mmCIF file of C-alpha atoms and ligand atoms in Angstrom:
data_model
loop_
_atom_site.group_PDB
_atom_site.id
_atom_site.type_symbol
_atom_site.label_atom_id
_atom_site.label_comp_id
_atom_site.label_asym_id
_atom_site.label_seq_id
_atom_site.Cartn_x
_atom_site.Cartn_y
_atom_site.Cartn_z
ATOM 1 C CA MET A 1 -16.351 20.767 -8.426
ATOM 2 C CA ARG A 2 -14.484 20.330 -11.685
ATOM 3 C CA VAL A 3 -13.691 16.632 -11.671
ATOM 4 C CA ALA A 4 -11.161 14.759 -13.824
ATOM 5 C CA VAL A 5 -11.687 11.003 -14.136
ATOM 6 C CA VAL A 6 -8.364 9.548 -15.274
ATOM 7 C CA GLY A 7 -8.998 6.170 -16.899
ATOM 8 C CA ALA A 8 -12.592 7.170 -17.761
ATOM 9 C CA THR A 9 -12.792 4.583 -20.558
ATOM 10 C CA GLY A 10 -11.760 1.678 -18.296
ATOM 11 C CA MET A 11 -13.774 -0.680 -16.108
ATOM 12 C CA VAL A 12 -13.259 1.307 -12.897
ATOM 13 C CA GLY A 13 -13.610 4.641 -14.746
ATOM 14 C CA GLU A 14 -16.994 3.698 -16.150
ATOM 15 C CA VAL A 15 -18.291 2.701 -12.711
ATOM 16 C CA MET A 16 -16.773 5.897 -11.306
ATOM 17 C CA LEU A 17 -18.987 7.940 -13.659
ATOM 18 C CA ASN A 18 -22.070 5.957 -12.617
ATOM 19 C CA VAL A 19 -21.311 6.371 -8.914
ATOM 20 C CA LEU A 20 -20.600 10.127 -9.284
ATOM 21 C CA ALA A 21 -24.007 10.517 -10.938
ATOM 22 C CA GLU A 22 -25.894 8.236 -8.514
ATOM 23 C CA ARG A 23 -24.523 9.957 -5.421
ATOM 24 C CA ASN A 24 -25.087 13.402 -6.926
ATOM 25 C CA PHE A 25 -21.491 14.408 -6.425
ATOM 26 C CA PRO A 26 -21.561 18.115 -7.337
ATOM 27 C CA VAL A 27 -19.772 17.864 -10.694
ATOM 28 C CA THR A 28 -19.930 21.201 -12.540
ATOM 29 C CA GLU A 29 -17.587 19.991 -15.267
ATOM 30 C CA LEU A 30 -16.384 16.491 -16.014
ATOM 31 C CA ILE A 31 -12.942 16.014 -17.560
ATOM 32 C CA PRO A 32 -12.659 12.446 -18.839
ATOM 33 C CA VAL A 33 -9.027 11.408 -19.334
ATOM 34 C CA ALA A 34 -7.571 8.330 -21.018
ATOM 35 C CA SER A 35 -4.654 7.260 -23.216
ATOM 36 C CA GLU A 36 -3.866 8.940 -26.541
ATOM 37 C CA LYS A 37 -5.858 6.292 -28.410
ATOM 38 C CA SER A 38 -9.092 7.456 -26.757
ATOM 39 C CA VAL A 39 -8.576 11.229 -27.062
ATOM 40 C CA GLY A 40 -11.626 12.839 -28.707
ATOM 41 C CA LYS A 41 -13.931 9.927 -27.841
ATOM 42 C CA GLU A 42 -17.245 11.086 -26.345
ATOM 43 C CA ILE A 43 -18.250 10.081 -22.830
ATOM 44 C CA ALA A 44 -21.820 10.569 -21.649
ATOM 45 C CA PHE A 45 -22.375 11.849 -18.122
ATOM 46 C CA LYS A 46 -25.707 13.094 -16.753
ATOM 47 C CA ASP A 47 -27.305 13.992 -20.120
ATOM 48 C CA LYS A 48 -24.169 15.730 -21.362
ATOM 49 C CA LYS A 49 -21.335 14.541 -23.555
ATOM 50 C CA TYR A 50 -17.692 15.256 -22.792
ATOM 51 C CA LYS A 51 -14.668 14.646 -24.995
ATOM 52 C CA VAL A 52 -11.801 12.541 -23.643
ATOM 53 C CA VAL A 53 -8.552 14.505 -23.249
ATOM 54 C CA ASN A 54 -4.988 13.407 -22.537
ATOM 55 C CA LEU A 55 -3.218 13.822 -19.212
ATOM 56 C CA GLN A 56 -1.311 16.995 -20.149
ATOM 57 C CA THR A 57 -4.499 18.762 -21.255
ATOM 58 C CA ALA A 58 -6.232 17.635 -18.067
ATOM 59 C CA VAL A 59 -3.509 19.180 -15.856
ATOM 60 C CA GLU A 60 -3.747 22.411 -17.827
ATOM 61 C CA MET A 61 -7.529 22.468 -17.303
ATOM 62 C CA LYS A 62 -6.853 22.578 -13.528
ATOM 63 C CA PRO A 63 -9.739 20.512 -12.141
ATOM 64 C CA ASP A 64 -10.363 20.678 -8.381
ATOM 65 C CA VAL A 65 -10.023 16.962 -7.972
ATOM 66 C CA ALA A 66 -8.709 14.081 -10.122
ATOM 67 C CA LEU A 67 -9.860 10.508 -9.589
ATOM 68 C CA PHE A 68 -7.155 8.228 -11.011
ATOM 69 C CA SER A 69 -7.692 4.658 -12.213
ATOM 70 C CA ALA A 70 -5.314 4.248 -15.129
ATOM 71 C CA GLY A 71 -2.652 1.910 -13.740
ATOM 72 C CA GLY A 72 0.360 2.345 -11.475
ATOM 73 C CA GLU A 73 2.768 3.749 -14.061
ATOM 74 C CA THR A 74 0.366 6.523 -15.070
ATOM 75 C CA SER A 75 -0.177 7.380 -11.399
ATOM 76 C CA LEU A 76 3.535 7.407 -10.574
ATOM 77 C CA GLU A 77 4.283 9.779 -13.417
ATOM 78 C CA TRP A 78 1.194 11.985 -13.416
ATOM 79 C CA ALA A 79 -0.265 12.191 -9.907
ATOM 80 C CA PRO A 80 2.657 14.402 -8.737
ATOM 81 C CA LYS A 81 2.138 16.700 -11.744
ATOM 82 C CA PHE A 82 -1.539 17.117 -10.844
ATOM 83 C CA ALA A 83 -0.647 17.636 -7.183
ATOM 84 C CA GLU A 84 1.968 20.289 -8.051
ATOM 85 C CA ALA A 85 -0.744 22.137 -9.985
ATOM 86 C CA GLY A 86 -2.817 22.192 -6.768
ATOM 87 C CA ILE A 87 -5.193 19.421 -7.844
ATOM 88 C CA THR A 88 -6.189 16.851 -5.209
ATOM 89 C CA VAL A 89 -5.652 13.307 -6.506
ATOM 90 C CA VAL A 90 -7.422 10.196 -5.218
ATOM 91 C CA ASP A 91 -5.521 7.283 -6.720
ATOM 92 C CA ASN A 92 -6.818 3.767 -7.292
ATOM 93 C CA SER A 93 -3.532 2.160 -8.301
ATOM 94 C CA SER A 94 -1.002 0.557 -5.969
ATOM 95 C CA ALA A 95 1.584 3.273 -6.754
ATOM 96 C CA TRP A 96 1.280 5.293 -3.517
ATOM 97 C CA ARG A 97 -0.433 2.980 -1.053
ATOM 98 C CA MET A 98 2.582 1.978 0.995
ATOM 99 C CA ASP A 99 4.378 5.335 0.678
ATOM 100 C CA PRO A 100 4.689 6.479 4.316
ATOM 101 C CA THR A 101 3.989 10.082 3.254
ATOM 102 C CA LYS A 102 0.630 9.138 1.671
ATOM 103 C CA LYS A 103 -2.630 8.299 3.458
ATOM 104 C CA LEU A 104 -4.388 5.013 2.625
ATOM 105 C CA VAL A 105 -8.052 5.543 3.297
ATOM 106 C CA VAL A 106 -11.299 3.642 3.770
ATOM 107 C CA PRO A 107 -13.604 6.494 4.836
ATOM 108 C CA GLU A 108 -15.680 4.440 7.311
ATOM 109 C CA ILE A 109 -12.440 3.533 9.127
ATOM 110 C CA ASN A 110 -9.833 6.291 8.915
ATOM 111 C CA ALA A 111 -10.983 9.344 6.922
ATOM 112 C CA ASN A 112 -10.090 11.399 10.008
ATOM 113 C CA VAL A 113 -6.379 11.115 9.070
ATOM 114 C CA LEU A 114 -6.947 13.373 6.026
ATOM 115 C CA THR A 115 -5.808 16.997 5.992
ATOM 116 C CA LYS A 116 -5.740 19.825 3.448
ATOM 117 C CA ASN A 117 -2.057 19.040 2.816
ATOM 118 C CA ASP A 118 -2.846 15.586 1.404
ATOM 119 C CA LYS A 119 -2.678 16.156 -2.332
ATOM 120 C CA ILE A 120 -2.253 12.492 -3.327
ATOM 121 C CA ILE A 121 -4.492 10.115 -1.401
ATOM 122 C CA ALA A 122 -4.349 6.360 -1.984
ATOM 123 C CA ASN A 123 -7.392 4.158 -2.381
ATOM 124 C CA PRO A 124 -6.616 0.660 -1.056
ATOM 125 C CA ASN A 125 -6.624 -2.563 -3.049
ATOM 126 C CA CYS A 126 -10.117 -3.923 -3.735
ATOM 127 C CA SER A 127 -9.620 -7.161 -1.755
ATOM 128 C CA THR A 128 -8.203 -5.206 1.174
ATOM 129 C CA ILE A 129 -11.097 -2.725 1.349
ATOM 130 C CA GLN A 130 -13.790 -5.369 1.805
ATOM 131 C CA LEU A 131 -11.610 -7.253 4.302
ATOM 132 C CA VAL A 132 -10.820 -4.268 6.540
ATOM 133 C CA MET A 133 -14.423 -3.063 6.443
ATOM 134 C CA ALA A 134 -15.341 -6.211 8.398
ATOM 135 C CA LEU A 135 -12.133 -6.422 10.452
ATOM 136 C CA ALA A 136 -12.079 -2.836 11.778
ATOM 137 C CA PRO A 137 -15.124 -2.974 14.096
ATOM 138 C CA LEU A 138 -14.124 -6.444 15.364
ATOM 139 C CA HIS A 139 -10.529 -5.352 16.000
ATOM 140 C CA LYS A 140 -11.852 -2.502 18.157
ATOM 141 C CA GLU A 141 -13.952 -4.895 20.224
ATOM 142 C CA TYR A 142 -11.806 -8.040 20.467
ATOM 143 C CA THR A 143 -8.254 -7.164 19.212
ATOM 144 C CA ILE A 144 -7.199 -9.193 16.191
ATOM 145 C CA LYS A 145 -4.036 -11.313 16.482
ATOM 146 C CA ARG A 146 -3.976 -13.083 13.118
ATOM 147 C CA VAL A 147 -6.020 -13.313 9.915
ATOM 148 C CA VAL A 148 -5.924 -16.106 7.321
ATOM 149 C CA VAL A 149 -7.686 -15.027 4.122
ATOM 150 C CA SER A 150 -8.333 -16.889 0.862
ATOM 151 C CA THR A 151 -9.788 -14.831 -1.974
ATOM 152 C CA TYR A 152 -12.009 -15.850 -4.882
ATOM 153 C CA GLN A 153 -11.539 -12.855 -7.160
ATOM 154 C CA SER A 154 -13.632 -11.582 -10.038
ATOM 155 C CA ILE A 155 -12.041 -11.170 -13.458
ATOM 156 C CA THR A 156 -13.313 -7.563 -13.500
ATOM 157 C CA GLY A 157 -10.423 -6.913 -11.106
ATOM 158 C CA THR A 158 -8.030 -7.347 -14.017
ATOM 159 C CA GLY A 159 -9.801 -4.868 -16.315
ATOM 160 C CA VAL A 160 -11.497 -4.930 -19.723
ATOM 161 C CA LYS A 161 -9.020 -7.368 -21.313
ATOM 162 C CA ALA A 162 -9.888 -10.107 -18.817
ATOM 163 C CA VAL A 163 -13.619 -9.713 -19.331
ATOM 164 C CA GLN A 164 -12.984 -10.034 -23.063
ATOM 165 C CA GLN A 165 -10.857 -13.177 -22.511
ATOM 166 C CA LEU A 166 -13.626 -14.926 -20.561
ATOM 167 C CA GLU A 167 -16.225 -13.905 -23.141
ATOM 168 C CA ASN A 168 -14.013 -15.229 -25.956
ATOM 169 C CA GLU A 169 -13.393 -18.531 -24.161
ATOM 170 C CA TYR A 170 -17.078 -18.910 -23.366
ATOM 171 C CA ASN A 171 -17.909 -18.382 -27.057
ATOM 172 C CA GLY A 172 -15.023 -20.528 -28.331
ATOM 173 C CA VAL A 173 -13.340 -17.541 -29.995
ATOM 174 C CA LYS A 174 -9.524 -17.179 -30.057
ATOM 175 C CA GLY A 175 -8.334 -13.792 -28.808
ATOM 176 C CA GLU A 176 -5.925 -11.830 -26.646
ATOM 177 C CA MET A 177 -5.171 -13.398 -23.243
ATOM 178 C CA ALA A 178 -5.207 -11.297 -20.069
ATOM 179 C CA TYR A 179 -4.119 -14.375 -18.076
ATOM 180 C CA LYS A 180 -1.467 -16.982 -18.833
ATOM 181 C CA TYR A 181 -4.137 -19.720 -18.701
ATOM 182 C CA GLN A 182 -7.759 -20.206 -19.686
ATOM 183 C CA ILE A 183 -9.986 -18.664 -17.001
ATOM 184 C CA HIS A 184 -13.289 -20.135 -18.187
ATOM 185 C CA LYS A 185 -14.041 -23.251 -16.051
ATOM 186 C CA ASN A 186 -10.813 -22.606 -14.134
ATOM 187 C CA ALA A 187 -9.383 -21.191 -10.874
ATOM 188 C CA ILE A 188 -5.964 -19.537 -11.159
ATOM 189 C CA PRO A 189 -4.000 -19.166 -7.885
ATOM 190 C CA HIS A 190 -2.104 -16.179 -9.225
ATOM 191 C CA CYS A 191 -3.339 -12.554 -8.899
ATOM 192 C CA ASP A 192 -0.751 -9.911 -9.879
ATOM 193 C CA SER A 193 2.949 -10.826 -10.115
ATOM 194 C CA PHE A 194 5.012 -13.163 -7.928
ATOM 195 C CA LEU A 195 7.506 -11.854 -5.378
ATOM 196 C CA ASP A 196 10.727 -13.423 -4.057
ATOM 197 C CA ASN A 197 8.931 -14.744 -0.945
ATOM 198 C CA GLY A 198 6.636 -16.939 -3.063
ATOM 199 C CA TYR A 199 3.570 -14.757 -2.498
ATOM 200 C CA THR A 200 1.901 -12.590 -5.131
ATOM 201 C CA LYS A 201 1.778 -8.811 -4.878
ATOM 202 C CA GLU A 202 -2.004 -9.081 -4.351
ATOM 203 C CA GLU A 203 -1.437 -11.353 -1.338
ATOM 204 C CA MET A 204 1.124 -9.000 0.197
ATOM 205 C CA LYS A 205 -1.205 -6.028 -0.394
ATOM 206 C CA LEU A 206 -3.733 -7.779 1.847
ATOM 207 C CA THR A 207 -1.062 -8.113 4.549
ATOM 208 C CA ASN A 208 0.585 -4.691 4.351
ATOM 209 C CA GLU A 209 -2.404 -2.500 3.545
ATOM 210 C CA THR A 210 -4.480 -4.050 6.351
ATOM 211 C CA MET A 211 -1.822 -3.111 8.916
ATOM 212 C CA LYS A 212 -1.566 0.434 7.531
ATOM 213 C CA ILE A 213 -5.332 1.101 7.429
ATOM 214 C CA LEU A 214 -5.964 -0.398 10.877
ATOM 215 C CA ASP A 215 -2.850 1.446 12.081
ATOM 216 C CA ASP A 216 -1.553 -1.642 13.854
ATOM 217 C CA ASP A 217 1.529 -3.502 12.677
ATOM 218 C CA THR A 218 1.064 -6.276 15.228
ATOM 219 C CA ILE A 219 -1.826 -7.789 13.220
ATOM 220 C CA LYS A 220 -0.582 -10.813 11.289
ATOM 221 C CA VAL A 221 -2.236 -11.458 7.918
ATOM 222 C CA THR A 222 -1.503 -14.353 5.561
ATOM 223 C CA ALA A 223 -3.289 -14.591 2.208
ATOM 224 C CA THR A 224 -3.883 -16.781 -0.827
ATOM 225 C CA ALA A 225 -5.423 -14.915 -3.779
ATOM 226 C CA VAL A 226 -7.239 -16.857 -6.494
ATOM 227 C CA ARG A 227 -8.857 -15.657 -9.727
ATOM 228 C CA ILE A 228 -12.158 -17.320 -10.651
ATOM 229 C CA PRO A 229 -14.448 -16.888 -13.694
ATOM 230 C CA VAL A 230 -16.932 -14.583 -11.955
ATOM 231 C CA VAL A 231 -17.855 -10.969 -12.769
ATOM 232 C CA GLY A 232 -19.960 -9.688 -9.845
ATOM 233 C CA GLY A 233 -17.324 -9.182 -7.175
ATOM 234 C CA HIS A 234 -14.627 -10.642 -4.988
ATOM 235 C CA SER A 235 -15.347 -13.208 -2.260
ATOM 236 C CA GLU A 236 -13.137 -13.989 0.735
ATOM 237 C CA ALA A 237 -13.038 -16.855 3.215
ATOM 238 C CA VAL A 238 -11.604 -15.291 6.356
ATOM 239 C CA ASN A 239 -10.350 -16.881 9.580
ATOM 240 C CA ILE A 240 -9.691 -14.417 12.413
ATOM 241 C CA GLU A 241 -7.953 -15.159 15.698
ATOM 242 C CA PHE A 242 -8.662 -12.614 18.443
ATOM 243 C CA GLU A 243 -6.861 -11.763 21.643
ATOM 244 C CA ASN A 244 -10.206 -11.962 23.495
ATOM 245 C CA ASP A 245 -13.173 -14.298 23.326
ATOM 246 C CA PHE A 246 -16.389 -13.239 21.604
ATOM 247 C CA ASP A 247 -20.052 -14.097 21.327
ATOM 248 C CA VAL A 248 -21.046 -14.998 17.749
ATOM 249 C CA ASN A 249 -24.392 -13.195 18.012
ATOM 250 C CA LYS A 250 -22.642 -10.077 19.276
ATOM 251 C CA VAL A 251 -20.190 -10.286 16.337
ATOM 252 C CA ARG A 252 -23.202 -10.430 14.009
ATOM 253 C CA ALA A 253 -24.767 -7.415 15.731
ATOM 254 C CA ILE A 254 -21.540 -5.385 15.605
ATOM 255 C CA LEU A 255 -21.202 -6.024 11.872
ATOM 256 C CA GLN A 256 -24.898 -5.306 11.246
ATOM 257 C CA ASN A 257 -24.485 -1.944 13.001
ATOM 258 C CA THR A 258 -21.395 -0.999 10.982
ATOM 259 C CA PRO A 259 -22.156 1.555 8.235
ATOM 260 C CA GLY A 260 -21.372 0.090 4.816
ATOM 261 C CA ILE A 261 -21.761 -3.537 5.919
ATOM 262 C CA MET A 262 -24.778 -5.740 5.314
ATOM 263 C CA VAL A 263 -24.979 -9.039 7.178
ATOM 264 C CA GLN A 264 -26.565 -11.840 5.144
ATOM 265 C CA ASP A 265 -26.432 -14.788 7.480
ATOM 266 C CA ASN A 266 -29.433 -17.052 7.903
ATOM 267 C CA LEU A 267 -28.851 -20.749 7.388
ATOM 268 C CA ASP A 268 -32.594 -21.563 7.619
ATOM 269 C CA THR A 269 -33.247 -19.538 4.465
ATOM 270 C CA PHE A 270 -29.875 -20.297 2.835
ATOM 271 C CA THR A 271 -29.001 -16.611 3.074
ATOM 272 C CA TYR A 272 -25.324 -15.824 2.538
ATOM 273 C CA PRO A 273 -23.404 -13.373 0.346
ATOM 274 C CA MET A 274 -22.685 -14.254 -3.287
ATOM 275 C CA PRO A 275 -20.906 -12.210 -5.985
ATOM 276 C CA LEU A 276 -23.780 -12.555 -8.441
ATOM 277 C CA TYR A 277 -25.987 -10.560 -6.070
ATOM 278 C CA ALA A 278 -23.290 -8.136 -4.871
ATOM 279 C CA GLN A 279 -22.768 -6.724 -8.354
ATOM 280 C CA ASN A 280 -23.549 -2.988 -8.650
ATOM 281 C CA LYS A 281 -24.038 -2.693 -4.880
ATOM 282 C CA ASN A 282 -21.961 -0.375 -2.720
ATOM 283 C CA GLU A 283 -22.125 -2.449 0.467
ATOM 284 C CA VAL A 284 -19.780 -5.118 1.795
ATOM 285 C CA PHE A 285 -21.757 -8.302 2.466
ATOM 286 C CA VAL A 286 -20.819 -10.637 5.339
ATOM 287 C CA GLY A 287 -22.176 -14.087 6.127
ATOM 288 C CA ARG A 288 -21.328 -17.644 7.222
ATOM 289 C CA ILE A 289 -20.304 -16.137 10.571
ATOM 290 C CA ARG A 290 -19.305 -18.983 12.875
ATOM 291 C CA ARG A 291 -16.853 -20.018 15.562
ATOM 292 C CA ASP A 292 -13.716 -21.873 14.462
ATOM 293 C CA GLU A 293 -14.089 -24.961 16.628
ATOM 294 C CA SER A 294 -10.468 -26.023 16.084
ATOM 295 C CA GLN A 295 -8.953 -23.133 18.006
ATOM 296 C CA GLU A 296 -9.963 -20.738 20.814
ATOM 297 C CA ASN A 297 -11.018 -17.091 20.215
ATOM 298 C CA THR A 298 -11.225 -17.700 16.476
ATOM 299 C CA LEU A 299 -13.957 -16.843 13.979
ATOM 300 C CA ASN A 300 -14.751 -17.803 10.378
ATOM 301 C CA MET A 301 -16.705 -15.679 7.956
ATOM 302 C CA TRP A 302 -17.341 -15.037 4.265
ATOM 303 C CA ILE A 303 -17.063 -11.518 2.806
ATOM 304 C CA VAL A 304 -18.291 -10.436 -0.643
ATOM 305 C CA ALA A 305 -18.260 -7.032 -2.380
ATOM 306 C CA ASP A 306 -18.325 -5.595 -5.886
ATOM 307 C CA ASN A 307 -14.642 -4.856 -6.486
ATOM 308 C CA LEU A 308 -15.480 -2.129 -8.992
ATOM 309 C CA ARG A 309 -17.793 -0.412 -6.456
ATOM 310 C CA LYS A 310 -16.691 -0.472 -2.781
ATOM 311 C CA GLY A 311 -13.380 -2.008 -3.918
ATOM 312 C CA ALA A 312 -12.658 0.937 -6.213
ATOM 313 C CA ALA A 313 -15.073 3.632 -7.469
ATOM 314 C CA THR A 314 -17.392 3.962 -4.454
ATOM 315 C CA ASN A 315 -14.524 4.144 -1.953
ATOM 316 C CA THR A 316 -12.721 6.733 -4.106
ATOM 317 C CA ILE A 317 -15.811 8.913 -4.352
ATOM 318 C CA GLN A 318 -16.514 8.559 -0.617
ATOM 319 C CA ILE A 319 -12.991 9.929 -0.045
ATOM 320 C CA ALA A 320 -13.740 12.853 -2.388
ATOM 321 C CA GLU A 321 -17.068 13.455 -0.578
ATOM 322 C CA TYR A 322 -15.278 13.543 2.787
ATOM 323 C CA LEU A 323 -12.706 16.012 1.444
ATOM 324 C CA LEU A 324 -15.468 18.222 0.096
ATOM 325 C CA GLN A 325 -17.625 18.083 3.244
ATOM 326 C CA ASN A 326 -14.634 18.931 5.414
ATOM 327 C CA ASN A 327 -13.338 21.704 3.160
ATOM 328 C CA LEU A 328 -10.068 19.852 2.484
ATOM 329 C CA ILE A 329 -9.900 20.428 -1.288
ATOM 330 C CA GLY A 330 -7.956 23.359 -2.767
HETATM 331 N N1 NAP B 401 -10.731 -3.468 -11.638
HETATM 332 C C1 NAP B 401 -10.706 -3.376 -10.315
HETATM 333 O O1 NAP B 401 -11.416 -4.084 -9.567
HETATM 334 C C2 NAP B 401 -9.812 -2.411 -9.653
HETATM 335 C C3 NAP B 401 -9.991 -2.196 -8.300
HETATM 336 C C4 NAP B 401 -9.187 -1.285 -7.657
HETATM 337 C C5 NAP B 401 -8.234 -0.633 -8.378
HETATM 338 N N2 NAP B 401 -8.065 -0.845 -9.709
HETATM 339 C C6 NAP B 401 -7.032 -0.093 -10.414
HETATM 340 O O2 NAP B 401 -7.642 0.816 -11.319
HETATM 341 C C7 NAP B 401 -6.830 0.949 -12.467
HETATM 342 C C8 NAP B 401 -7.638 0.680 -13.734
HETATM 343 O O3 NAP B 401 -8.234 -0.584 -13.669
HETATM 344 P P1 NAP B 401 -9.353 -1.034 -14.708
HETATM 345 O O4 NAP B 401 -9.789 -2.346 -14.244
HETATM 346 O O5 NAP B 401 -10.351 0.043 -14.908
HETATM 347 O O6 NAP B 401 -8.464 -1.194 -16.062
HETATM 348 P P2 NAP B 401 -8.923 -1.079 -17.577
HETATM 349 O O7 NAP B 401 -10.328 -1.483 -17.744
HETATM 350 O O8 NAP B 401 -7.865 -1.760 -18.340
HETATM 351 O O9 NAP B 401 -8.848 0.503 -17.898
HETATM 352 C C9 NAP B 401 -7.637 1.225 -17.905
HETATM 353 C C10 NAP B 401 -7.915 2.714 -18.089
HETATM 354 O O10 NAP B 401 -6.675 3.416 -17.984
HETATM 355 C C11 NAP B 401 -6.462 4.172 -19.166
HETATM 356 N N3 NAP B 401 -5.038 4.242 -19.471
HETATM 357 C C12 NAP B 401 -4.195 3.205 -19.667
HETATM 358 N N4 NAP B 401 -2.961 3.662 -19.951
HETATM 359 C C13 NAP B 401 -3.037 5.018 -19.913
HETATM 360 C C14 NAP B 401 -2.097 6.069 -20.124
HETATM 361 N N5 NAP B 401 -0.827 5.802 -20.419
HETATM 362 N N6 NAP B 401 -2.517 7.336 -20.025
HETATM 363 C C15 NAP B 401 -3.813 7.611 -19.733
HETATM 364 N N7 NAP B 401 -4.754 6.673 -19.530
HETATM 365 C C16 NAP B 401 -4.361 5.379 -19.609
HETATM 366 C C17 NAP B 401 -7.208 3.422 -20.238
HETATM 367 O O11 NAP B 401 -7.460 4.277 -21.347
HETATM 368 P P3 NAP B 401 -7.675 3.672 -22.847
HETATM 369 O O12 NAP B 401 -9.080 3.161 -22.889
HETATM 370 O O13 NAP B 401 -7.467 4.861 -23.698
HETATM 371 O O14 NAP B 401 -6.646 2.602 -23.016
HETATM 372 C C18 NAP B 401 -8.482 3.053 -19.463
HETATM 373 O O15 NAP B 401 -9.328 4.169 -19.346
HETATM 374 C C19 NAP B 401 -5.632 0.028 -12.243
HETATM 375 O O16 NAP B 401 -4.618 0.810 -11.651
HETATM 376 C C20 NAP B 401 -6.136 -0.965 -11.259
HETATM 377 O O17 NAP B 401 -5.100 -1.498 -10.491
HETATM 378 C C21 NAP B 401 -8.854 -1.710 -10.360
#
């Protein structure tokens, strides 16, 4: 596989290179791609060095697959150009996710929707991926009616500029701001831009993408997304109302038996998921599983995952692995 990583110098791009190497994705040639300012920069991958090229050069080099994480505008303009050249694109931005002609894929849930004709495949939003990973097996068993989710999101979700802002604030240095407000010692209830309905785009992604991935537009999802000064991953407090009643121990067992999920839920040993320990892990961690005693058929739980891994790079590469294993590239 000749693999282009578009956005190779960014936060997701860097993790993408690590995950490609760790999972031994069969890369015969790496084509790192970034903006003009990075062209010529050297990127190390598996004992070799590769020079960053621009998007036009990358299309002309005709890789087999291009993994995009360079922002929505780049994807909107360039993914179709790659696709027209016969290159399969897996895109991390929000550009194509809700396009009815594009598939939105979490491999453990719906990779079976992919065909050879899918030339641009959308990777879901990071907060959505970890949420649906836990919702999908429970929806199958108990039928979800409504989900209330509050997120506690890592600054790594905003990219390198946000990590720099927190570092500057921590060290008392004045610098460029990724957020409108100080993030150090703060919680900002504002992820992505505001929409006319008073929600943020991030909150509506949780609603709309969940329905698309679970292929069920009767599921109601309402979200509040909050940025916190954490780097290891996103956390989510989730309240789920089911059509049918459940047994909490069975819920725990279902989640424990779901590939990609790790249950960390033992109150005697104070075992529960935390972003500090989720960092650099590919799994989605679930804990604090308990009945909502205020309402029937309703469950509370706490979900944590590294947004740069399962929320972005790992999921993208799992999609590419599925395409490869099922001969759907080219
Ligand atoms: N961070 C997350 O948790 C997360 C999760 C899921 C999806 N995503 C999505 O992934 C994308 C990148 O996020 P990030 O956090 O990695 O951001 P980032 O750290 O700011 O990196 C952005 C990358 O895109 C490249 N880029 C920017 N403008 C470009 C252009 N015009 N042409 C070519 N390359 C360009 C940058 O290259 P230079 O270094 O040359 O500027 C850099 O490699 C975004 O679409 C984001 O929504 C992020």
